[in-house]
Coordinates of N, CA and C in Angstrom, one line a residue:
X1483 N -25.1 -2.6 -26.2 CA -24.2 -2.6 -25.0 C -24.6 -1.1 -24.4
X1484 N -24.8 -0.7 -23.2 CA -25.0 0.2 -22.5 C -24.6 1.7 -22.4
X1485 N -24.5 2.6 -23.0 CA -23.9 4.2 -23.6 C -23.3 4.2 -22.2
X1486 N -22.8 3.9 -21.0 CA -22.3 4.2 -19.8 C -21.4 3.0 -19.8
X1487 N -21.3 2.2 -20.4 CA -20.7 1.3 -20.2 C -19.4 1.6 -21.5
X1488 N -20.2 1.8 -22.2 CA -19.3 1.6 -23.3 C -18.4 3.4 -23.3
X1489 N -19.5 3.9 -22.7 CA -18.5 5.1 -22.8 C -16.6 5.2 -21.9
X1490 N -16.7 4.1 -21.2 CA -15.4 3.9 -20.9 C -14.3 3.0 -21.3
X1491 N -14.6 2.5 -22.5 CA -14.1 1.9 -23.4 C -12.4 2.2 -23.8
X1492 N -12.0 3.2 -23.9 CA -10.9 4.2 -23.6 C -10.2 4.0 -22.4
X1493 N -10.5 3.7 -21.5 CA -9.9 3.5 -20.0 C -9.2 2.2 -19.7
X1494 N -9.7 1.3 -20.7 CA -9.6 0.1 -20.3 C -9.0 -0.9 -19.8
X1495 N -7.8 -0.3 -21.0 CA -6.6 -1.0 -21.4 C -5.5 -0.3 -21.0
X1496 N -4.5 -0.2 -20.2 CA -3.2 0.5 -20.0 C -2.6 0.2 -21.4
X1497 N -1.3 0.7 -21.2 CA -0.4 1.3 -22.6 C 0.1 -0.1 -22.6
X1498 N 0.4 -0.9 -21.7 CA 1.1 -1.7 -21.9 C 0.4 -3.4 -22.4
X1499 N -1.0 -3.3 -22.2 CA -1.5 -3.9 -22.6 C -2.7 -5.0 -21.6
X1500 N -2.6 -4.3 -20.4 CA -2.8 -4.8 -18.9 C -4.5 -4.2 -18.9
X1501 N -5.5 -5.7 -18.8 CA -7.0 -4.6 -18.2 C -6.6 -3.9 -17.3
X1502 N -7.9 -2.5 -17.5 CA -7.7 -2.1 -16.0 C -8.5 -1.7 -14.9
X1503 N -9.2 -2.4 -14.0 CA -10.3 -2.5 -13.5 C -10.9 -0.8 -13.2
X1504 N -12.4 -1.0 -13.0 CA -13.1 0.1 -13.0 C -12.2 1.2 -12.5
X1505 N -12.4 0.5 -10.7 CA -12.3 1.6 -9.7 C -10.7 2.3 -10.0
X1506 N -9.6 1.7 -11.1 CA -8.5 2.2 -11.6 C -8.5 3.1 -12.9
X1507 N -9.4 3.0 -13.5 CA -9.7 3.5 -14.8 C -9.1 5.4 -14.6
X1508 N -8.5 5.7 -15.7 CA -8.6 7.1 -15.6 C -10.0 7.8 -16.1
X1509 N -10.5 8.7 -15.1 CA -11.7 9.0 -15.5 C -11.8 10.1 -16.5
X1510 N -10.2 10.9 -17.0 CA -10.7 11.4 -18.1 C -10.7 11.0 -19.5
X1511 N -10.2 9.7 -19.4 CA -10.6 8.9 -20.7 C -12.2 9.0 -21.1
X1512 N -13.0 8.5 -20.2 CA -14.2 8.2 -20.0 C -14.9 9.5 -21.0
X1513 N -15.8 9.0 -21.6 CA -16.4 9.9 -23.0 C -17.3 10.4 -21.9
X1514 N -17.7 11.6 -21.4 CA -18.5 12.6 -20.7 C -19.7 12.4 -21.4
X1515 N -19.8 12.5 -23.0 CA -21.2 12.8 -23.7 C -21.7 11.3 -23.4
X1516 N -21.2 10.3 -23.6 CA -21.5 9.1 -23.9 C -22.5 9.3 -22.4
X1517 N -21.9 9.3 -21.4 CA -22.3 9.1 -20.0 C -23.4 9.6 -19.8
X1518 N -23.4 10.9 -20.1 CA -24.5 12.4 -19.9 C -25.7 11.7 -21.1
X1519 N -25.4 10.3 -22.4 CA -26.7 10.0 -22.8 C -27.4 9.0 -22.2
X1520 N -26.3 7.9 -21.6 CA -26.9 6.8 -20.8 C -27.6 6.9 -19.7
X1521 N -27.1 8.3 -18.9 CA -27.8 8.5 -17.7 C -29.2 9.4 -18.2
X1522 N -29.0 9.8 -19.4 CA -30.6 10.8 -19.8 C -31.8 9.2 -20.3
X1523 N -31.0 8.6 -20.9 CA -32.0 7.4 -21.3 C -32.4 6.4 -20.3
X1524 N -31.2 6.1 -19.2 CA -31.8 5.8 -17.9 C -33.0 6.4 -17.3
X1525 N -32.9 7.7 -17.3 CA -33.6 8.8 -16.6 C -35.1 8.7 -17.2
X1526 N -35.1 8.2 -18.2 CA -36.6 8.1 -19.1 C -37.3 6.9 -19.0
X1527 N -36.4 5.9 -18.9 CA -36.8 4.3 -18.5 C -37.2 3.6 -17.3
X1528 N -36.7 4.9 -16.1 CA -37.0 4.5 -15.3 C -38.0 5.2 -15.1
X1529 N -38.6 6.1 -15.4 CA -39.7 6.5 -15.4 C -40.8 6.7 -15.4
X1530 N -40.8 5.8 -16.4 CA -42.0 4.5 -16.7 C -42.8 3.5 -15.6
X1531 N -41.4 3.6 -14.6 CA -41.7 2.4 -13.4 C -42.1 0.8 -13.8
X1532 N -41.6 1.1 -14.7 CA -41.9 -0.8 -14.6 C -40.3 -1.3 -15.9
X1533 N -38.9 -1.3 -14.5 CA -37.9 -0.9 -14.8 C -37.6 -2.6 -14.8
X1534 N -36.8 -3.7 -15.7 CA -36.4 -5.1 -16.4 C -35.2 -5.3 -16.2
X1535 N -34.3 -6.0 -16.4 CA -33.1 -6.4 -15.6 C -32.6 -5.3 -16.6
X1536 N -32.7 -5.1 -18.3 CA -32.0 -3.7 -18.5 C -31.8 -3.1 -17.9
X1537 N -32.6 -2.1 -17.3 CA -32.9 -0.8 -16.8 C -32.0 -0.9 -15.8
X1538 N -32.0 -2.1 -14.4 CA -31.3 -2.4 -13.3 C -30.1 -2.6 -14.1
X1539 N -29.3 -3.1 -14.9 CA -28.2 -3.6 -15.2 C -27.7 -2.2 -15.4
X1540 N -28.4 -1.4 -16.1 CA -27.6 0.3 -16.7 C -27.3 1.3 -15.1
X1541 N -28.4 0.5 -14.4 CA -28.5 1.7 -12.8 C -27.5 1.2 -12.0
X1542 N -26.8 -0.3 -12.4 CA -25.9 -0.4 -11.8 C -24.1 0.3 -12.4
X1543 N -24.4 0.4 -13.9 CA -23.2 1.2 -14.5 C -23.3 2.7 -14.1
X1544 N -24.6 3.2 -14.2 CA -24.9 4.3 -13.5 C -24.0 4.8 -12.5
X1545 N -23.9 4.2 -11.1 CA -24.0 3.9 -9.9 C -22.0 4.2 -10.2
X1546 N -21.8 3.3 -10.8 CA -20.0 3.2 -11.0 C -19.3 4.5 -11.8
X1547 N -20.4 5.0 -12.3 CA -19.8 6.4 -12.9 C -20.2 8.2 -12.0
X1548 N -20.8 7.8 -11.0 CA -21.3 8.9 -11.3 C -20.5 9.4 -9.6
X1549 N -19.8 8.7 -8.4 CA -19.3 8.8 -7.7 C -18.2 8.3 -7.7
X1550 N -16.7 8.8 -6.9 CA -15.8 7.7 -6.2 C -15.8 7.6 -5.0
X1551 N -15.6 6.6 -4.4 CA -15.9 5.8 -5.3 C -17.6 5.2 -5.0
X1552 N -18.4 4.1 -6.2 CA -19.2 3.6 -6.1 C -20.0 3.6 -4.7
X1553 N -21.6 3.5 -4.9 CA -22.5 3.8 -3.8 C -22.6 2.1 -3.8
X1554 N -21.8 1.3 -3.1 CA -21.8 -0.3 -3.1 C -22.9 -0.5 -2.2
X1555 N -23.5 -0.3 -1.2 CA -24.7 -0.3 -0.8 C -26.2 -0.5 -1.5
X1556 N -26.1 0.5 -2.6 CA -27.1 0.9 -3.2 C -26.5 -0.4 -4.6
X1557 N -25.5 -0.2 -4.8 CA -25.3 -1.5 -6.1 C -25.9 -2.7 -5.5
X1558 N -25.5 -3.4 -3.9 CA -25.9 -4.4 -3.8 C -27.6 -4.9 -3.8
X1559 N -28.1 -3.6 -3.4 CA -29.9 -3.2 -3.5 C -30.2 -4.0 -5.0
X1560 N -29.4 -3.1 -5.8 CA -30.0 -3.2 -7.3 C -29.4 -4.7 -7.6
X1561 N -28.1 -5.6 -7.0 CA -28.2 -6.6 -7.8 C -29.4 -7.8 -6.9
X1562 N -29.9 -7.3 -5.7 CA -31.3 -7.8 -5.2 C -32.1 -8.1 -6.4
X1563 N -32.2 -6.6 -6.7 CA -33.6 -6.6 -7.8 C -33.1 -7.2 -9.2
X1564 N -32.2 -7.3 -9.2 CA -31.5 -8.3 -10.3 C -31.6 -9.9 -10.2
X1565 N -31.5 -9.9 -9.4 CA -31.7 -11.6 -8.9 C -33.4 -12.4 -8.8
X1566 N -34.2 -11.2 -8.5 CA -35.2 -11.7 -8.8 C -36.0 -11.9 -10.2
X1567 N -35.1 -10.8 -11.1 CA -35.3 -11.4 -12.2 C -34.6 -11.8 -13.5
X1568 N -33.3 -12.3 -12.5 CA -32.4 -13.6 -13.1 C -31.3 -14.0 -12.0
X1569 N -32.1 -15.0 -11.4 CA -31.4 -15.7 -10.6 C -30.6 -16.9 -11.3
X1570 N -29.5 -16.2 -11.6 CA -28.9 -16.9 -11.9 C -27.0 -16.5 -11.3
X1571 N -26.3 -17.7 -11.7 CA -24.9 -17.7 -10.5 C -24.1 -16.6 -11.6
X1572 N -24.1 -15.9 -12.6 CA -23.8 -15.0 -12.7 C -23.9 -13.4 -11.7
X1573 N -24.9 -13.3 -11.8 CA -25.9 -12.4 -11.0 C -25.5 -12.4 -9.6
X1574 N -25.8 -13.9 -9.2 CA -25.1 -14.0 -8.4 C -23.9 -13.6 -7.8
X1575 N -22.9 -14.2 -8.5 CA -21.1 -13.3 -8.2 C -21.5 -12.2 -8.3
X1576 N -21.6 -11.2 -9.4 CA -21.3 -9.9 -9.2 C -22.2 -9.4 -7.5
X1577 N -23.2 -10.2 -7.5 CA -23.6 -9.4 -6.1 C -22.5 -9.8 -5.1
X1578 N -22.0 -10.5 -4.7 CA -21.2 -11.0 -3.6 C -19.7 -10.3 -3.4
X1579 N -19.4 -9.8 -5.1 CA -18.3 -9.1 -5.2 C -18.9 -7.1 -4.4
X1580 N -20.1 -7.0 -5.1 CA -20.6 -5.9 -4.5 C -21.0 -5.8 -2.9
X1581 N -20.9 -7.2 -2.5 CA -21.2 -7.0 -1.2 C -19.8 -6.6 -0.8
X1582 N -18.8 -7.1 -1.2 CA -17.5 -7.0 -0.4 C -17.3 -5.8 -0.4
X1583 N -17.3 -5.2 -1.8 CA -17.2 -3.7 -1.8 C -17.7 -3.0 -0.9
X1584 N -18.8 -3.3 -0.3 CA -19.8 -2.7 0.3 C -19.3 -2.6 1.9
X1585 N -18.2 -3.7 2.4 CA -17.9 -3.7 3.4 C -17.9 -5.0 4.2
X1586 N -18.2 -6.1 3.3 CA -18.5 -7.2 3.9 C -17.7 -8.4 2.7
X1587 N -16.7 -8.3 2.9 CA -15.9 -9.6 2.4 C -16.1 -11.2 2.6
X1588 N -16.0 -11.0 4.0 CA -16.7 -12.5 4.2 C -17.8 -13.1 3.8
X1589 N -18.8 -11.9 3.9 CA -20.0 -12.5 3.2 C -20.1 -12.9 1.8
X1590 N -19.7 -11.8 1.3 CA -19.4 -12.0 -0.4 C -18.7 -13.5 -0.4
X1591 N -17.6 -13.5 0.2 CA -16.7 -15.1 -0.1 C -17.6 -16.2 0.2
X1592 N -18.6 -16.0 1.4 CA -19.8 -17.2 1.5 C -20.1 -17.3 0.5
X1593 N -20.6 -16.4 -0.8 CA -21.9 -16.4 -1.5 C -20.8 -17.2 -2.6
X1594 N -19.9 -17.0 -2.9 CA -18.7 -17.1 -4.0 C -18.5 -18.4 -3.7
X1595 N -18.0 -18.8 -2.5 CA -17.8 -20.2 -2.2 C -19.1 -21.1 -2.6
X1596 N -20.5 -21.1 -2.4 CA -20.9 -21.5 -2.3 C -21.8 -21.9 -4.0
X1597 N -21.3 -21.3 -4.9 CA -21.3 -21.3 -6.4 C -20.0 -21.9 -7.2
X1598 N -19.2 -22.2 -6.0 CA -17.6 -22.4 -6.9 C -18.1 -23.5 -7.8
X1599 N -18.7 -24.9 -7.4 CA -18.8 -26.1 -8.8 C -19.4 -25.3 -10.1
X1600 N -20.3 -24.4 -9.7 CA -21.2 -24.4 -11.2 C -20.5 -23.4 -12.1
X1601 N -19.9 -22.6 -11.3 CA -18.8 -21.6 -12.1 C -17.4 -22.2 -12.4
X1602 N -17.1 -22.9 -12.2 CA -15.4 -23.8 -11.7 C -14.4 -23.2 -13.1
X1603 N -16.0 -23.3 -14.4 CA -14.5 -23.2 -15.7 C -15.0 -21.4 -16.0
X1604 N -15.3 -20.4 -15.3 CA -15.7 -18.9 -15.7 C -14.5 -18.2 -14.7
X1605 N -13.8 -18.3 -15.8 CA -12.7 -17.1 -15.2 C -12.7 -16.3 -14.3
X1606 N -13.5 -15.2 -14.5 CA -14.6 -14.1 -14.0 C -14.6 -14.5 -12.7
X1607 N -15.4 -15.8 -12.0 CA -15.1 -16.3 -10.7 C -14.3 -16.8 -10.2
X1608 N -13.0 -17.3 -10.8 CA -11.9 -17.1 -10.1 C -11.3 -16.0 -9.9
X1609 N -11.2 -15.2 -11.1 CA -10.5 -13.9 -10.3 C -11.3 -13.2 -9.1
X1610 N -11.9 -12.7 -9.0 CA -13.5 -12.6 -8.0 C -12.8 -13.5 -6.6
X1611 N -13.2 -14.7 -6.8 CA -12.9 -15.8 -5.5 C -10.9 -15.0 -4.6
X1612 N -10.2 -15.3 -5.6 CA -8.9 -14.8 -5.7 C -8.8 -13.9 -5.1
X1613 N -9.7 -12.9 -5.2 CA -9.5 -11.1 -4.5 C -10.1 -11.0 -3.0
X1614 N -10.8 -12.2 -2.8 CA -11.5 -11.9 -1.8 C -10.8 -12.9 -1.0
X1615 N -10.4 -14.1 -1.5 CA -9.6 -14.6 -0.1 C -8.1 -14.0 0.1
X1616 N -7.7 -13.3 -1.2 CA -6.8 -12.1 -0.5 C -7.1 -11.0 0.4
X1617 N -8.5 -10.3 0.3 CA -8.7 -9.4 1.4 C -8.7 -10.4 2.7
X1618 N -9.2 -11.3 2.7 CA -9.5 -12.4 3.8 C -8.6 -12.7 4.5
X1619 N -7.2 -12.7 4.1 CA -6.2 -13.2 4.7 C -6.1 -14.7 4.2
X1620 N -6.3 -15.5 3.6 CA -6.1 -16.8 2.9 C -5.6 -16.4 1.7
X1621 N -4.1 -16.2 1.8 CA -2.8 -16.1 1.1 C -3.0 -17.2 0.0
X1622 N -2.8 -18.4 0.4 CA -2.1 -19.5 0.1 C -3.4 -20.1 -1.1
X1623 N -4.7 -20.0 -0.8 CA -5.6 -20.0 -1.1 C -6.1 -19.2 -2.5
X1624 N -5.6 -17.9 -2.4 CA -6.0 -16.9 -3.3 C -4.6 -16.9 -4.1
X1625 N -3.6 -17.8 -4.1 CA -2.6 -17.9 -5.5 C -3.1 -19.1 -6.1
X1626 N -3.6 -19.9 -5.4 CA -4.3 -20.7 -6.1 C -5.4 -20.5 -7.1
X1627 N -6.5 -19.6 -6.7 CA -7.6 -19.3 -7.3 C -7.0 -18.1 -8.3
X1628 N -5.8 -17.5 -8.5 CA -5.2 -17.0 -9.4 C -4.8 -17.9 -10.0
X1629 N -4.1 -19.0 -9.9 CA -3.8 -19.1 -11.0 C -4.3 -20.0 -11.6
X1630 N -5.5 -20.0 -11.4 CA -7.0 -21.0 -12.0 C -7.6 -19.4 -12.8
X1631 N -7.3 -18.7 -12.4 CA -8.2 -17.4 -13.0 C -6.9 -17.1 -14.4
X1632 N -6.0 -17.5 -14.3 CA -5.0 -17.0 -15.5 C -4.7 -18.3 -16.0
X1633 N -5.1 -19.3 -16.2 CA -5.6 -20.4 -17.0 C -6.2 -20.2 -17.2
X1634 N -7.6 -19.8 -17.5 CA -8.4 -19.6 -18.0 C -9.1 -18.2 -18.8
X1635 N -8.0 -17.4 -19.0 CA -7.7 -16.2 -19.4 C -8.4 -16.1 -20.6
X1636 N -9.1 -15.6 -21.2 CA -9.3 -15.9 -22.6 C -8.7 -14.9 -23.5
X1637 N -7.9 -13.9 -23.0 CA -7.1 -12.7 -23.1 C -6.2 -12.7 -22.8
X1638 N -4.9 -12.1 -23.3 CA -3.7 -11.5 -22.8 C -3.7 -10.3 -21.8
X1639 N -4.6 -9.3 -22.4 CA -4.4 -8.3 -21.1 C -5.3 -8.8 -19.4
X1640 N -6.2 -9.9 -19.8 CA -6.4 -10.2 -18.4 C -5.6 -11.0 -17.7
X1641 N -5.3 -12.2 -18.8 CA -3.7 -12.6 -17.9 C -2.7 -11.8 -17.3
X1642 N -2.4 -11.0 -17.7 CA -1.4 -9.9 -17.6 C -1.8 -9.3 -15.6
X1643 N -3.0 -8.7 -16.2 CA -3.7 -7.9 -15.2 C -3.3 -9.1 -13.6
X1644 N -4.0 -10.5 -14.2 CA -4.8 -11.0 -13.1 C -2.8 -11.9 -12.3
X1645 N -2.2 -11.7 -13.3 CA -0.8 -12.2 -13.1 C -0.3 -11.2 -12.1
X1646 N -0.7 -10.0 -12.3 CA 0.4 -8.8 -11.3 C -0.6 -8.8 -9.7
X1647 N -1.9 -9.2 -10.1 CA -2.6 -9.0 -8.9 C -2.0 -10.5 -7.9
X1648 N -1.4 -11.5 -9.3 CA -1.2 -12.4 -7.7 C 0.4 -12.2 -7.6
X1649 N 0.9 -11.4 -7.9 CA 2.5 -11.3 -7.4 C 2.2 -10.0 -6.7
X1650 N 1.6 -10.0 -6.3 CA 1.1 -8.7 -5.1 C 0.5 -9.7 -4.3
X1651 N -0.7 -10.2 -4.1 CA -0.9 -11.2 -3.5 C 0.5 -11.8 -2.7
X1652 N 1.1 -12.5 -3.6 CA 2.3 -13.6 -2.9 C 3.7 -12.7 -2.0
X1653 N 3.2 -11.5 -2.5 CA 4.0 -10.5 -1.6 C 3.8 -10.6 -0.3
X1654 N 2.0 -11.1 0.3 CA 1.5 -10.6 1.5 C 1.6 -12.0 2.2
X1655 N 2.4 -13.0 2.1 CA 2.5 -14.0 2.1 C 3.3 -13.9 3.6

């Protein structure tokens, strides 16, 4: 596992056991030493000028911890590179989320909807789909997507988080 990602472990769960998305994590709980180690290792790897998928994923993780908010346009570009190396539906999903975060939620939603059949049993797809549907004002569809994501949640922390997000979306009807 990437040291940068590991450095955020203590901030991933709230006191009540709810999953905490990275944008809402308490950065004081992050392990700065681990982040520094990860960034140093990433710099060394990138200096070799032969980046592979692991280095690109580490670079994405680094952008998440180096500024608030992250540089989403740069993250989209890194996902573009990763897609050339690993053209998988999950990488496409992650790129769609980054695209939405970079200010293009409708474009991200179009990408997600193109993945609906292949990722139908994948809980993170439905969670992301619900979020983007909600952002785009499609509340009823968002609620259905949240229901599917909650049904597919493999741990209670994610189910609680998704239930809270669903309740927030329902309040917008």
